[in-house]
Coordinates of C-alpha atoms in Angstrom, one line a residue:
Chain A
M1 CA 20.5 6.0 2.1
P2 CA 18.3 8.5 0.3
K3 CA 14.5 8.2 0.7
V4 CA 12.2 7.1 -2.1
L5 CA 8.5 7.5 -2.6
M6 CA 6.7 4.2 -2.5
K7 CA 3.3 2.6 -2.2
G8 CA 2.9 0.2 0.7
N9 CA 2.5 -2.7 -1.7
E10 CA 5.7 -1.9 -3.5
A11 CA 7.6 -1.3 -0.3
M12 CA 6.8 -4.8 1.0
A13 CA 8.0 -6.3 -2.3
E14 CA 11.2 -4.4 -2.3
A15 CA 11.8 -5.1 1.4
A16 CA 11.3 -8.8 0.7
I17 CA 14.0 -8.7 -2.0
M18 CA 16.3 -6.9 0.4
A19 CA 15.6 -9.6 3.0
G20 CA 16.9 -12.2 0.6
C21 CA 13.6 -13.5 -0.8
R22 CA 14.2 -14.6 -4.4
H23 CA 10.9 -16.5 -4.9
Y24 CA 7.5 -14.9 -5.2
F25 CA 4.3 -16.7 -6.3
G26 CA 1.0 -14.8 -6.5
Y27 CA -2.2 -14.1 -8.2
P28 CA -3.6 -10.6 -8.8
I29 CA -6.3 -9.2 -6.6
T30 CA -7.2 -5.6 -5.7
P31 CA -5.9 -3.9 -3.6
Q32 CA -2.6 -5.8 -3.4
T33 CA -1.9 -6.3 -7.1
E34 CA 1.1 -3.9 -7.0
V35 CA 3.1 -6.4 -4.9
A36 CA 2.9 -8.8 -7.8
A37 CA 3.4 -6.1 -10.4
Y38 CA 6.5 -4.9 -8.6
M39 CA 7.9 -8.4 -8.3
A40 CA 7.3 -9.0 -12.0
K41 CA 9.5 -6.0 -12.8
R42 CA 12.2 -6.6 -10.2
M43 CA 12.7 -10.3 -9.9
P44 CA 13.9 -11.0 -13.5
K45 CA 16.6 -8.4 -13.0
I46 CA 18.0 -10.1 -9.9
D47 CA 20.4 -13.1 -9.9
G48 CA 18.3 -16.2 -9.1
G49 CA 15.0 -14.2 -8.9
V50 CA 11.8 -16.0 -9.6
F51 CA 8.5 -14.2 -10.2
L52 CA 5.7 -16.6 -11.1
Q53 CA 2.0 -15.7 -11.6
A54 CA 0.3 -18.8 -10.6
E55 CA -3.0 -20.0 -12.1
S56 CA -4.7 -19.5 -8.8
E57 CA -4.2 -18.5 -5.2
I58 CA -4.2 -22.2 -4.3
A59 CA -1.5 -23.0 -6.8
A60 CA 0.6 -20.1 -5.5
I61 CA 0.5 -21.2 -1.8
N62 CA 1.5 -24.7 -2.8
M63 CA 4.4 -23.3 -4.8
V64 CA 5.3 -21.5 -1.6
I65 CA 5.3 -24.8 0.3
G66 CA 7.6 -26.3 -2.3
V67 CA 10.2 -23.6 -2.1
A68 CA 9.9 -23.2 1.7
S69 CA 10.7 -26.9 2.1
T70 CA 14.1 -26.3 0.4
G71 CA 14.9 -23.6 3.0
K72 CA 14.8 -20.7 0.6
R73 CA 13.0 -17.5 1.6
V74 CA 9.7 -17.3 -0.2
M75 CA 6.7 -15.1 -0.3
T76 CA 3.1 -14.8 -1.5
S77 CA 0.6 -12.0 -1.2
S78 CA -3.1 -11.6 -1.7
S79 CA -6.2 -9.8 -0.3
S80 CA -9.0 -11.2 1.8
P81 CA -10.9 -13.6 -0.6
G82 CA -7.5 -14.8 -1.9
I83 CA -6.2 -15.5 1.6
S84 CA -9.3 -17.7 2.2
L85 CA -8.3 -19.7 -0.8
K86 CA -4.8 -20.0 0.5
S87 CA -5.9 -21.1 4.0
E88 CA -5.5 -24.8 3.3
G89 CA -1.9 -24.2 2.3
L90 CA -1.4 -22.0 5.5
S91 CA -2.4 -25.0 7.6
Y92 CA -0.1 -27.3 5.6
L93 CA 2.8 -24.8 6.1
A94 CA 2.2 -25.0 9.8
G95 CA 1.8 -28.8 9.8
C96 CA 5.2 -29.1 8.0
D97 CA 6.8 -26.4 10.2
L98 CA 7.9 -24.4 7.2
P99 CA 8.9 -20.7 7.2
A100 CA 7.2 -18.4 4.7
L101 CA 6.0 -14.8 4.5
V102 CA 2.4 -14.3 3.5
V103 CA 0.9 -10.8 3.0
N104 CA -2.8 -10.0 3.4
V105 CA -3.8 -6.5 2.1
Q106 CA -7.3 -6.7 3.5
R107 CA -10.5 -5.6 1.8
G108 CA -14.1 -5.5 2.9
G109 CA -15.9 -8.8 3.4
P110 CA -17.4 -11.3 3.8
G111 CA -17.6 -13.0 0.4
L112 CA -16.2 -11.1 -2.5
G113 CA -17.1 -8.0 -0.4
G114 CA -15.4 -5.0 -2.0
I115 CA -12.1 -3.5 -2.9
Q116 CA -12.0 -0.8 -0.2
P117 CA -9.8 -1.2 2.9
S118 CA -10.8 -3.3 5.9
Q119 CA -9.4 -5.1 9.0
S120 CA -12.0 -7.8 9.1
D121 CA -9.6 -10.7 8.7
Y122 CA -8.3 -10.2 12.2
F123 CA -9.9 -13.4 13.6
Q124 CA -8.8 -15.4 10.6
A125 CA -5.2 -14.2 10.9
T126 CA -4.7 -14.3 14.6
R127 CA -6.4 -17.7 15.0
G128 CA -4.3 -19.4 12.4
G129 CA -6.3 -19.0 9.2
G130 CA -6.9 -22.7 8.2
H131 CA -7.8 -25.9 10.1
G132 CA -5.9 -27.4 13.0
D133 CA -4.1 -26.2 16.1
Y134 CA -1.6 -23.6 15.0
H135 CA -0.7 -20.0 14.8
M136 CA 1.1 -17.6 12.5
I137 CA 3.2 -14.6 13.7
V138 CA 1.0 -11.7 12.5
L139 CA 2.6 -8.2 12.0
A140 CA 0.4 -5.1 11.6
P141 CA 2.3 -2.1 10.1
S142 CA 0.9 1.4 10.4
S143 CA 3.3 3.3 8.1
I144 CA 5.0 2.5 4.8
Q145 CA 8.4 2.6 6.6
E146 CA 7.0 0.0 9.0
M147 CA 5.9 -2.2 6.1
V148 CA 9.6 -2.3 5.1
S149 CA 10.9 -3.1 8.6
L150 CA 8.2 -5.6 9.4
T151 CA 8.6 -7.5 6.1
V152 CA 12.3 -8.0 7.0
K153 CA 11.3 -8.9 10.6
G154 CA 8.7 -11.3 9.3
F155 CA 11.2 -13.3 7.3
D156 CA 13.5 -13.3 10.3
L157 CA 10.9 -14.6 12.7
A158 CA 9.7 -17.1 10.2
D159 CA 13.2 -18.6 9.9
K160 CA 13.9 -18.4 13.6
Y161 CA 10.7 -20.3 14.6
R162 CA 10.1 -22.3 11.4
M163 CA 6.6 -20.9 10.9
T164 CA 4.6 -18.6 8.8
S165 CA 4.7 -14.8 9.3
M166 CA 1.8 -12.8 8.0
I167 CA 1.8 -9.1 7.3
L168 CA -1.7 -8.0 8.1
A169 CA -2.2 -4.8 6.2
D170 CA -5.3 -3.2 4.6
G171 CA -6.1 -1.6 1.3
T172 CA -5.2 1.9 2.4
M173 CA -1.8 0.8 3.7
G174 CA -1.2 -1.0 0.4
Q175 CA -2.2 1.9 -1.8
M176 CA -1.0 4.9 0.0
M177 CA 2.4 6.5 -0.7
E178 CA 5.0 7.7 1.7
P179 CA 8.7 8.5 1.6
V180 CA 10.7 5.5 2.9
S181 CA 14.3 4.6 3.6
L182 CA 15.2 1.2 2.2
D183 CA 18.1 0.8 4.6
V184 CA 17.1 -2.4 6.3
G185 CA 20.4 -3.1 8.2
E186 CA 22.0 -6.4 8.3
V187 CA 19.8 -9.4 7.3
K188 CA 20.3 -12.4 9.5
T189 CA 20.4 -15.9 8.0
Y190 CA 19.7 -19.2 9.7
E191 CA 21.1 -22.7 9.4
K192 CA 18.3 -25.0 8.0
P193 CA 19.5 -28.6 8.6
W194 CA 15.9 -29.8 8.0
A195 CA 15.7 -28.4 4.5
L196 CA 15.3 -30.6 1.4
T197 CA 18.5 -29.8 -0.4
G198 CA 19.6 -33.2 -1.7
T199 CA 21.4 -35.7 0.5
K200 CA 24.3 -36.3 -2.0
C201 CA 24.3 -39.7 -0.3
E202 CA 26.0 -38.1 2.6
R203 CA 23.2 -37.9 5.1
K204 CA 19.8 -39.4 5.9
P205 CA 17.0 -37.9 3.8
N206 CA 15.0 -35.1 5.4
I207 CA 11.2 -35.4 5.3
V208 CA 8.8 -32.5 5.1
N209 CA 5.3 -33.8 5.7
S210 CA 2.1 -32.9 7.7
L211 CA 0.5 -36.4 7.6
F212 CA 0.8 -38.6 10.7
L213 CA -0.4 -42.2 10.8
K214 CA -0.4 -42.5 14.6
P215 CA -2.4 -40.0 16.7
D216 CA 0.1 -40.1 19.6
E217 CA 2.9 -39.0 17.3
L218 CA 0.8 -36.1 15.9
E219 CA 0.1 -35.0 19.5
I220 CA 3.8 -34.9 20.3
F221 CA 4.3 -32.5 17.3
N222 CA 1.4 -30.3 18.4
N223 CA 2.7 -30.1 22.0
E224 CA 6.2 -29.2 20.7
R225 CA 4.7 -26.5 18.5
Y226 CA 2.7 -25.0 21.4
K227 CA 5.8 -24.9 23.6
K228 CA 7.3 -22.8 20.8
Y229 CA 4.2 -20.6 20.7
A230 CA 4.5 -20.0 24.5
E231 CA 8.1 -18.9 24.0
I232 CA 7.0 -16.5 21.2
C233 CA 4.2 -15.0 23.3
K234 CA 6.8 -14.3 26.0
T235 CA 9.5 -12.8 23.9
E236 CA 8.2 -11.5 20.5
A237 CA 5.1 -9.4 21.3
M238 CA 5.6 -5.8 20.1
H239 CA 3.6 -2.7 20.7
E240 CA 4.0 1.1 20.7
E241 CA 2.6 3.5 23.2
Y242 CA 1.4 7.0 22.4
R243 CA 0.7 9.6 25.1
M244 CA 0.0 6.9 27.7
E245 CA 2.0 8.5 30.6
D246 CA -1.0 10.1 32.3
A247 CA -3.8 8.6 30.2
E248 CA -7.2 7.8 31.8
I249 CA -8.6 6.4 28.6
C250 CA -6.6 3.9 26.4
I251 CA -7.3 3.5 22.7
V252 CA -6.2 0.2 21.2
A253 CA -5.8 0.3 17.5
F254 CA -3.5 -1.3 14.9
G255 CA -2.6 -0.4 11.3
I256 CA -4.4 2.4 9.6
A257 CA -6.9 2.7 12.5
A258 CA -4.0 3.7 14.8
R259 CA -3.2 6.6 12.4
V260 CA -6.7 8.0 12.6
A261 CA -6.8 7.3 16.4
Q262 CA -3.6 9.3 16.8
N263 CA -5.2 12.4 15.3
A264 CA -8.3 11.9 17.5
I265 CA -6.1 11.6 20.6
D266 CA -4.3 14.9 19.8
E267 CA -7.7 16.7 19.4
A268 CA -9.1 15.2 22.6
R269 CA -5.9 16.2 24.5
A270 CA -6.4 19.8 23.2
R271 CA -9.9 19.7 24.9
G272 CA -8.3 18.5 28.1
I273 CA -9.2 14.8 27.9
K274 CA -6.4 12.5 28.9
V275 CA -6.3 9.8 26.2
G276 CA -3.5 7.6 25.0
M277 CA -3.0 4.6 22.8
I278 CA -1.5 1.2 22.8
R279 CA -0.8 0.1 19.2
P280 CA -0.2 -3.6 18.8
I281 CA 2.5 -4.1 16.2
T282 CA 2.2 -7.9 16.5
V283 CA -1.4 -8.9 16.8
W284 CA -0.3 -12.5 17.3
P285 CA 1.3 -12.7 19.8
F286 CA -1.0 -10.0 21.2
P287 CA 0.8 -7.5 23.6
K288 CA -1.2 -8.7 26.6
E289 CA 1.2 -7.6 29.2
A290 CA 1.2 -4.0 28.1
L291 CA -2.6 -3.9 28.2
A292 CA -2.8 -5.7 31.6
K293 CA -0.5 -3.0 33.0
A294 CA -2.6 -0.2 31.4
A295 CA -5.7 -1.7 33.0
D296 CA -4.2 -0.9 36.4
K297 CA -4.2 2.8 35.5
V298 CA -6.9 3.7 33.0
K299 CA -10.7 3.7 33.6
A300 CA -11.7 2.5 30.1
F301 CA -10.4 1.2 26.8
I302 CA -11.7 1.9 23.3
A303 CA -11.0 -0.6 20.5
V304 CA -10.8 1.2 17.1
E305 CA -11.1 -1.2 14.1
L306 CA -12.1 -1.4 10.5
N307 CA -14.5 -4.2 11.2
M308 CA -17.5 -5.1 13.4
G309 CA -15.4 -5.8 16.5
Q310 CA -12.7 -8.5 16.4
M311 CA -9.5 -7.3 18.2
I312 CA -11.8 -6.1 21.0
E313 CA -12.1 -9.7 22.2
D314 CA -8.3 -9.9 22.6
V315 CA -8.4 -6.6 24.5
E316 CA -11.0 -7.9 26.9
L317 CA -9.1 -11.2 27.3
A318 CA -5.8 -9.3 28.0
I319 CA -7.3 -7.2 30.7
R320 CA -9.5 -10.0 32.0
C321 CA -12.5 -7.7 31.6
R322 CA -11.4 -5.6 34.5
K323 CA -12.4 -2.3 32.8
P324 CA -15.1 -1.4 30.2
V325 CA -14.0 -1.7 26.6
L326 CA -15.9 0.5 24.2
F327 CA -15.9 -0.2 20.4
C328 CA -15.5 2.2 17.5
G329 CA -15.6 0.5 14.1
R330 CA -16.6 0.9 10.5
S331 CA -16.9 -1.9 8.1
G332 CA -17.4 -2.8 4.4
G333 CA -14.5 -0.6 3.2
M334 CA -15.3 2.4 5.4
I335 CA -12.7 4.0 7.7
P336 CA -13.6 5.4 11.2
T337 CA -13.1 9.2 11.2
T338 CA -11.6 11.3 14.0
E339 CA -15.1 12.4 14.7
D340 CA -16.3 8.8 15.1
I341 CA -13.5 8.3 17.6
A342 CA -14.2 11.6 19.4
V343 CA -17.8 10.5 20.1
K344 CA -16.5 7.3 21.8
I345 CA -13.8 9.2 23.7
A346 CA -16.5 11.6 25.1
E347 CA -18.5 8.5 26.1
A348 CA -15.5 6.9 27.8
A349 CA -14.8 10.2 29.6
Q350 CA -18.3 10.0 31.3
I351 CA -17.4 6.7 32.9
G352 CA -16.6 7.1 36.6
G353 CA -13.0 6.4 37.4
Chain B
M1 CA -1.1 31.4 -21.4
D2 CA -0.9 31.7 -25.2
R3 CA -4.3 30.2 -26.2
K4 CA -3.2 29.4 -29.7
A5 CA -0.1 27.5 -28.5
V6 CA -2.2 25.2 -26.3
K7 CA -3.2 22.0 -27.9
R8 CA -6.8 20.9 -27.7
V9 CA -6.1 17.5 -26.1
T10 CA -3.6 17.1 -23.3
V11 CA -2.7 13.5 -22.2
F12 CA -0.9 12.8 -18.9
A13 CA 0.6 9.4 -18.6
G14 CA 3.5 7.8 -16.8
H15 CA 4.6 5.3 -14.2
Y16 CA 1.9 4.7 -11.5
G17 CA 2.3 6.9 -8.5
S18 CA 4.2 9.6 -10.5
G19 CA 1.5 12.2 -9.7
K20 CA -0.5 12.3 -13.0
T21 CA -3.9 12.7 -11.4
N22 CA -3.2 15.9 -9.4
I23 CA -1.3 17.4 -12.3
A24 CA -4.2 16.6 -14.7
V25 CA -6.7 18.2 -12.3
N26 CA -4.6 21.3 -11.8
Y27 CA -4.1 21.6 -15.5
A28 CA -7.8 21.3 -16.2
L29 CA -8.6 24.0 -13.7
E30 CA -6.0 26.2 -15.3
Q31 CA -7.4 25.6 -18.7
K32 CA -10.9 26.6 -17.5
E33 CA -9.5 30.1 -16.8
H34 CA -8.8 30.5 -20.5
F35 CA -11.4 28.4 -22.3
D36 CA -15.2 28.1 -22.0
R37 CA -15.4 24.4 -22.2
V38 CA -13.0 22.0 -20.5
A39 CA -13.4 18.3 -19.8
I40 CA -11.2 16.0 -17.8
A41 CA -11.4 12.2 -18.3
D42 CA -10.3 9.7 -15.7
L43 CA -9.2 6.8 -17.9
D44 CA -7.6 5.0 -15.0
I45 CA -8.6 1.4 -15.2
V46 CA -5.8 0.2 -12.9
N47 CA -5.8 2.2 -9.7
P48 CA -8.5 1.4 -7.2
Y49 CA -8.0 4.4 -4.8
F50 CA -6.9 8.0 -5.0
R51 CA -8.4 9.0 -8.4
S52 CA -9.4 12.1 -10.2
K53 CA -13.0 11.4 -9.2
D54 CA -11.9 12.3 -5.7
A55 CA -11.7 15.9 -7.0
T56 CA -15.4 15.9 -8.2
D57 CA -16.4 18.8 -5.9
V58 CA -13.8 21.3 -7.1
L59 CA -14.2 20.3 -10.7
N60 CA -18.0 20.8 -10.5
E61 CA -17.7 24.1 -8.8
K62 CA -15.3 25.4 -11.4
G63 CA -17.4 24.1 -14.3
V64 CA -15.0 21.5 -15.6
R65 CA -16.8 18.4 -16.9
L66 CA -15.6 15.2 -15.3
I67 CA -15.8 12.1 -17.4
S68 CA -15.2 9.0 -15.2
S69 CA -16.2 5.5 -14.8
P70 CA -19.5 5.3 -13.0
F71 CA -17.8 2.5 -10.9
A72 CA -14.8 4.6 -9.8
N73 CA -14.4 4.6 -6.0
T74 CA -17.1 1.9 -5.6
N75 CA -16.6 -1.8 -5.0
V76 CA -17.1 -2.7 -8.6
D77 CA -13.6 -3.8 -9.6
T78 CA -14.3 -3.6 -13.3
P79 CA -12.0 -1.8 -15.8
A80 CA -15.0 0.0 -17.4
L81 CA -14.9 3.2 -19.4
P82 CA -17.9 5.4 -19.8
A83 CA -19.4 5.8 -23.3
E84 CA -19.2 9.6 -22.9
A85 CA -15.4 9.3 -23.0
Y86 CA -15.9 9.5 -26.8
A87 CA -16.8 13.1 -26.3
L88 CA -13.1 13.7 -25.8
V89 CA -12.3 13.0 -29.4
H90 CA -15.6 13.9 -31.1
D91 CA -16.4 17.2 -29.4
R92 CA -13.6 19.3 -30.9
E93 CA -15.0 22.5 -29.4
C94 CA -14.1 21.3 -25.9
R95 CA -10.6 21.2 -24.4
A96 CA -9.8 17.7 -23.3
V97 CA -7.5 16.7 -20.4
I98 CA -6.9 13.0 -20.1
D99 CA -5.6 11.3 -16.9
V100 CA -4.3 7.9 -18.0
G101 CA -3.7 5.0 -15.7
G102 CA -0.2 4.0 -14.6
D103 CA 2.3 2.1 -16.7
D104 CA 1.7 0.3 -20.0
R105 CA -1.3 -1.6 -18.5
G106 CA -3.1 1.6 -17.6
A107 CA -2.2 3.2 -20.9
L108 CA -4.0 0.4 -22.8
A109 CA -7.3 2.2 -22.3
L110 CA -6.0 5.2 -24.2
G111 CA -5.4 3.1 -27.3
R112 CA -9.1 3.1 -28.0
Y113 CA -9.1 6.9 -28.6
A114 CA -5.6 7.1 -30.0
P115 CA -6.5 6.9 -33.7
D116 CA -8.9 9.9 -33.5
I117 CA -6.5 11.9 -31.3
K118 CA -3.7 11.3 -33.8
A119 CA -5.9 12.0 -36.8
E120 CA -7.0 15.4 -35.4
D121 CA -3.3 16.1 -34.6
D122 CA -3.9 18.8 -32.0
Y123 CA -2.6 17.0 -28.9
E124 CA 0.2 17.1 -26.3
A125 CA 1.1 13.8 -24.7
L126 CA 3.1 14.4 -21.5
L127 CA 5.2 11.8 -19.7
V128 CA 5.0 12.5 -15.9
I129 CA 8.2 11.5 -14.2
N130 CA 9.3 11.2 -10.5
M131 CA 12.9 10.5 -9.7
Y132 CA 12.0 9.4 -6.1
R133 CA 10.0 6.4 -7.4
P134 CA 12.3 3.4 -7.2
L135 CA 11.3 1.9 -10.6
T136 CA 11.9 5.2 -12.4
A137 CA 14.8 6.5 -10.2
N138 CA 17.2 5.9 -13.0
A139 CA 16.7 7.8 -16.3
R140 CA 17.3 4.6 -18.4
D141 CA 14.5 2.7 -16.6
C142 CA 12.3 5.7 -16.9
A143 CA 12.9 5.8 -20.7
E144 CA 12.1 2.1 -20.9
I145 CA 8.8 2.6 -19.1
M146 CA 8.1 5.5 -21.5
H147 CA 8.5 3.1 -24.5
E148 CA 6.3 0.5 -22.9
I149 CA 3.5 3.1 -22.4
E150 CA 3.9 4.4 -25.9
N151 CA 3.6 0.9 -27.4
S152 CA 0.5 0.2 -25.3
A153 CA -1.2 3.6 -25.8
S154 CA -0.3 3.9 -29.5
I155 CA 0.5 7.5 -29.1
P156 CA 4.0 9.1 -29.1
F157 CA 4.8 11.4 -26.3
T158 CA 5.6 15.0 -27.0
G159 CA 7.1 16.2 -23.7
I160 CA 8.0 15.5 -20.1
V161 CA 6.6 16.9 -16.9
N162 CA 9.1 16.6 -14.0
N163 CA 7.1 15.9 -10.9
S164 CA 9.9 14.5 -8.7
N165 CA 8.6 14.5 -5.1
L166 CA 8.6 12.6 -1.8
G167 CA 5.0 13.5 -1.0
S168 CA 4.5 16.0 1.8
A169 CA 8.2 15.4 2.9
T170 CA 9.5 17.0 -0.3
T171 CA 12.1 19.8 0.2
A172 CA 13.3 22.5 -2.2
E173 CA 16.6 20.6 -2.4
D174 CA 14.8 17.4 -3.4
V175 CA 13.3 19.3 -6.4
L176 CA 16.5 21.0 -7.3
E177 CA 18.3 17.6 -7.3
S178 CA 15.8 16.2 -9.8
I179 CA 16.6 18.8 -12.5
E180 CA 19.6 16.9 -13.8
Y181 CA 17.6 13.7 -13.8
A182 CA 14.8 15.2 -15.8
N183 CA 17.4 16.6 -18.3
E184 CA 18.9 13.1 -18.6
V185 CA 15.5 11.5 -19.3
S186 CA 15.0 14.3 -21.9
R187 CA 18.4 13.4 -23.5
L188 CA 17.5 9.7 -23.6
T189 CA 14.1 10.1 -25.0
G190 CA 14.5 13.2 -27.2
L191 CA 11.5 14.8 -25.5
P192 CA 11.6 18.4 -24.1
V193 CA 11.0 19.0 -20.4
K194 CA 7.9 21.1 -20.6
Y195 CA 7.7 22.1 -16.9
T196 CA 8.5 21.1 -13.4
C197 CA 5.8 20.8 -10.7
V198 CA 6.0 21.5 -7.0
R199 CA 3.4 21.6 -4.3
E200 CA 2.2 25.2 -3.6
G201 CA 4.3 25.6 -0.4
L202 CA 7.6 25.2 -2.3
Y203 CA 6.8 27.5 -5.2
E204 CA 8.0 30.8 -3.9
A205 CA 11.4 29.3 -2.8
L206 CA 12.0 27.8 -6.2
K207 CA 10.4 30.0 -8.8
D208 CA 13.5 31.9 -9.6
R209 CA 15.7 28.9 -9.6
I210 CA 13.8 26.5 -11.9
E211 CA 12.7 27.3 -15.4
N212 CA 9.0 26.7 -16.2
L213 CA 7.9 25.9 -12.6
K214 CA 4.3 25.2 -11.9
P215 CA 2.7 25.2 -8.4
I216 CA 0.4 22.2 -7.8
R217 CA -2.5 22.1 -5.4
L218 CA -3.2 18.6 -4.1
Y219 CA -6.9 17.8 -4.7
V220 CA -6.6 14.0 -4.6
R221 CA -5.1 13.0 -1.3
Q222 CA -5.0 10.5 1.6
S223 CA -7.7 12.2 3.6
F224 CA -7.7 9.9 6.7
D225 CA -4.4 11.5 7.6
R226 CA -5.3 15.0 8.5
R227 CA -1.9 16.3 9.6
R228 CA -0.2 15.1 6.6
N229 CA -2.7 16.9 4.5
E230 CA -2.1 20.2 6.3
D231 CA 1.7 19.7 5.7
A232 CA 1.0 19.3 2.0

């Protein structure tokens, strides 16, 4: 299939359509508005396609709950402040065990913050997002091509585990353009015997609900959910390694931060410093095993993030604080430069092995 | 360049991501080689990142006046236009290059200046097209977007700029393949293809094979990604 030139936001929208998503509900917010704009153009041209601009983010996520309960693939997207508005709905999706795809093209915060790129919703995304004991599968693309493949993967995992998948992108990933192939391969579909599709008086009614009148019943559901999460942590964590073979320093970075880090690694290698990178592709589940293994070999880690230091806590947990973890971050819409990272690499190189 | 043949006002509009901004900046710098006073206006009220304001340094250095929202590239997410943008239509001694935001929504801002531009009747309005953008990949869809923009901006287009590209991955073959597409858009819209743009690195390989070919230097780019920029 020939390549096309796409913005990250458009690529996620098109990939969702290719994954069989026919229902999109959203509300505009910079820097993710092109997802909605693209869906508005494409969905009316597709058989059964629905694009609906809701009256608010809260309305949009509740529309997602409605469609998800019928077993259809459904998606919404927003940026940081809008995701906070959706967080009640995210919790309800989890409480009802419903599959859905939610995109967060992060911008600087807290509050209204700004429209420039950020990764400061890491805690919010990886710890669930709303109230209650739950997780979402969180995918962090670092190229437009990966935005396509992870959108398809996100729908697949959501259906497979009956839970929400989130694409955790940032403003730069949403806005930048790269050539992509839209060949997504075969799209898997799942039986959904739990879905509300009408009984036709032939079966017992299905119930989709997150309210429990008896605490012991609620606990059983929570325990079942956490068994599922343990299985996901074991089998679904994804990461990519870059120049780790002989690395003495390991950078950990996801999304756009990993792109900058890769340049910094090449420059440091040219100066004779052995640096590599582990790039989490899923940030929940976090690729703990890969980091624990790396901790046996390297003398220090550097977490590079577009925030004040969030993923660094997962790095320290994964390696049980066995090695020092330095932090290189910018916030408020700023992106760490290769020079910022080079300073931290030099600092890490001074640490005795 | 035939100075007399060049219209005073040149408008670049099109589907978002078609490459309007870099083409407008290049065109303004080219104009400055032939005219004393040249201004470029960033009327993009849609796109939050990668704007002509990113080319501020080179425009200042060459003496091209940049008219841009004071809020461009800041966190103020307001579709504001500067009052000085009226200079585009009122100062008839100055060449004006107008970089319009993407699609019909972006073109709405141009409507404010359209009556004056049309009254003066010394303008060129160019539709920038890219075959490798999915929503304009087919000539018919491209013509549809053209009509949406025209309706929104209240200015009829006068020509087409073929800027078909795949970013830094563009090959000479990709550009050659787009010629038939540009001609098809031309047939459907009745607008002539004024020129085809390629990034500088491809110009030598293509200059004898494509009529009216213009090399484009990328001033507005995704600067976090150094190696890609070097490729470009």
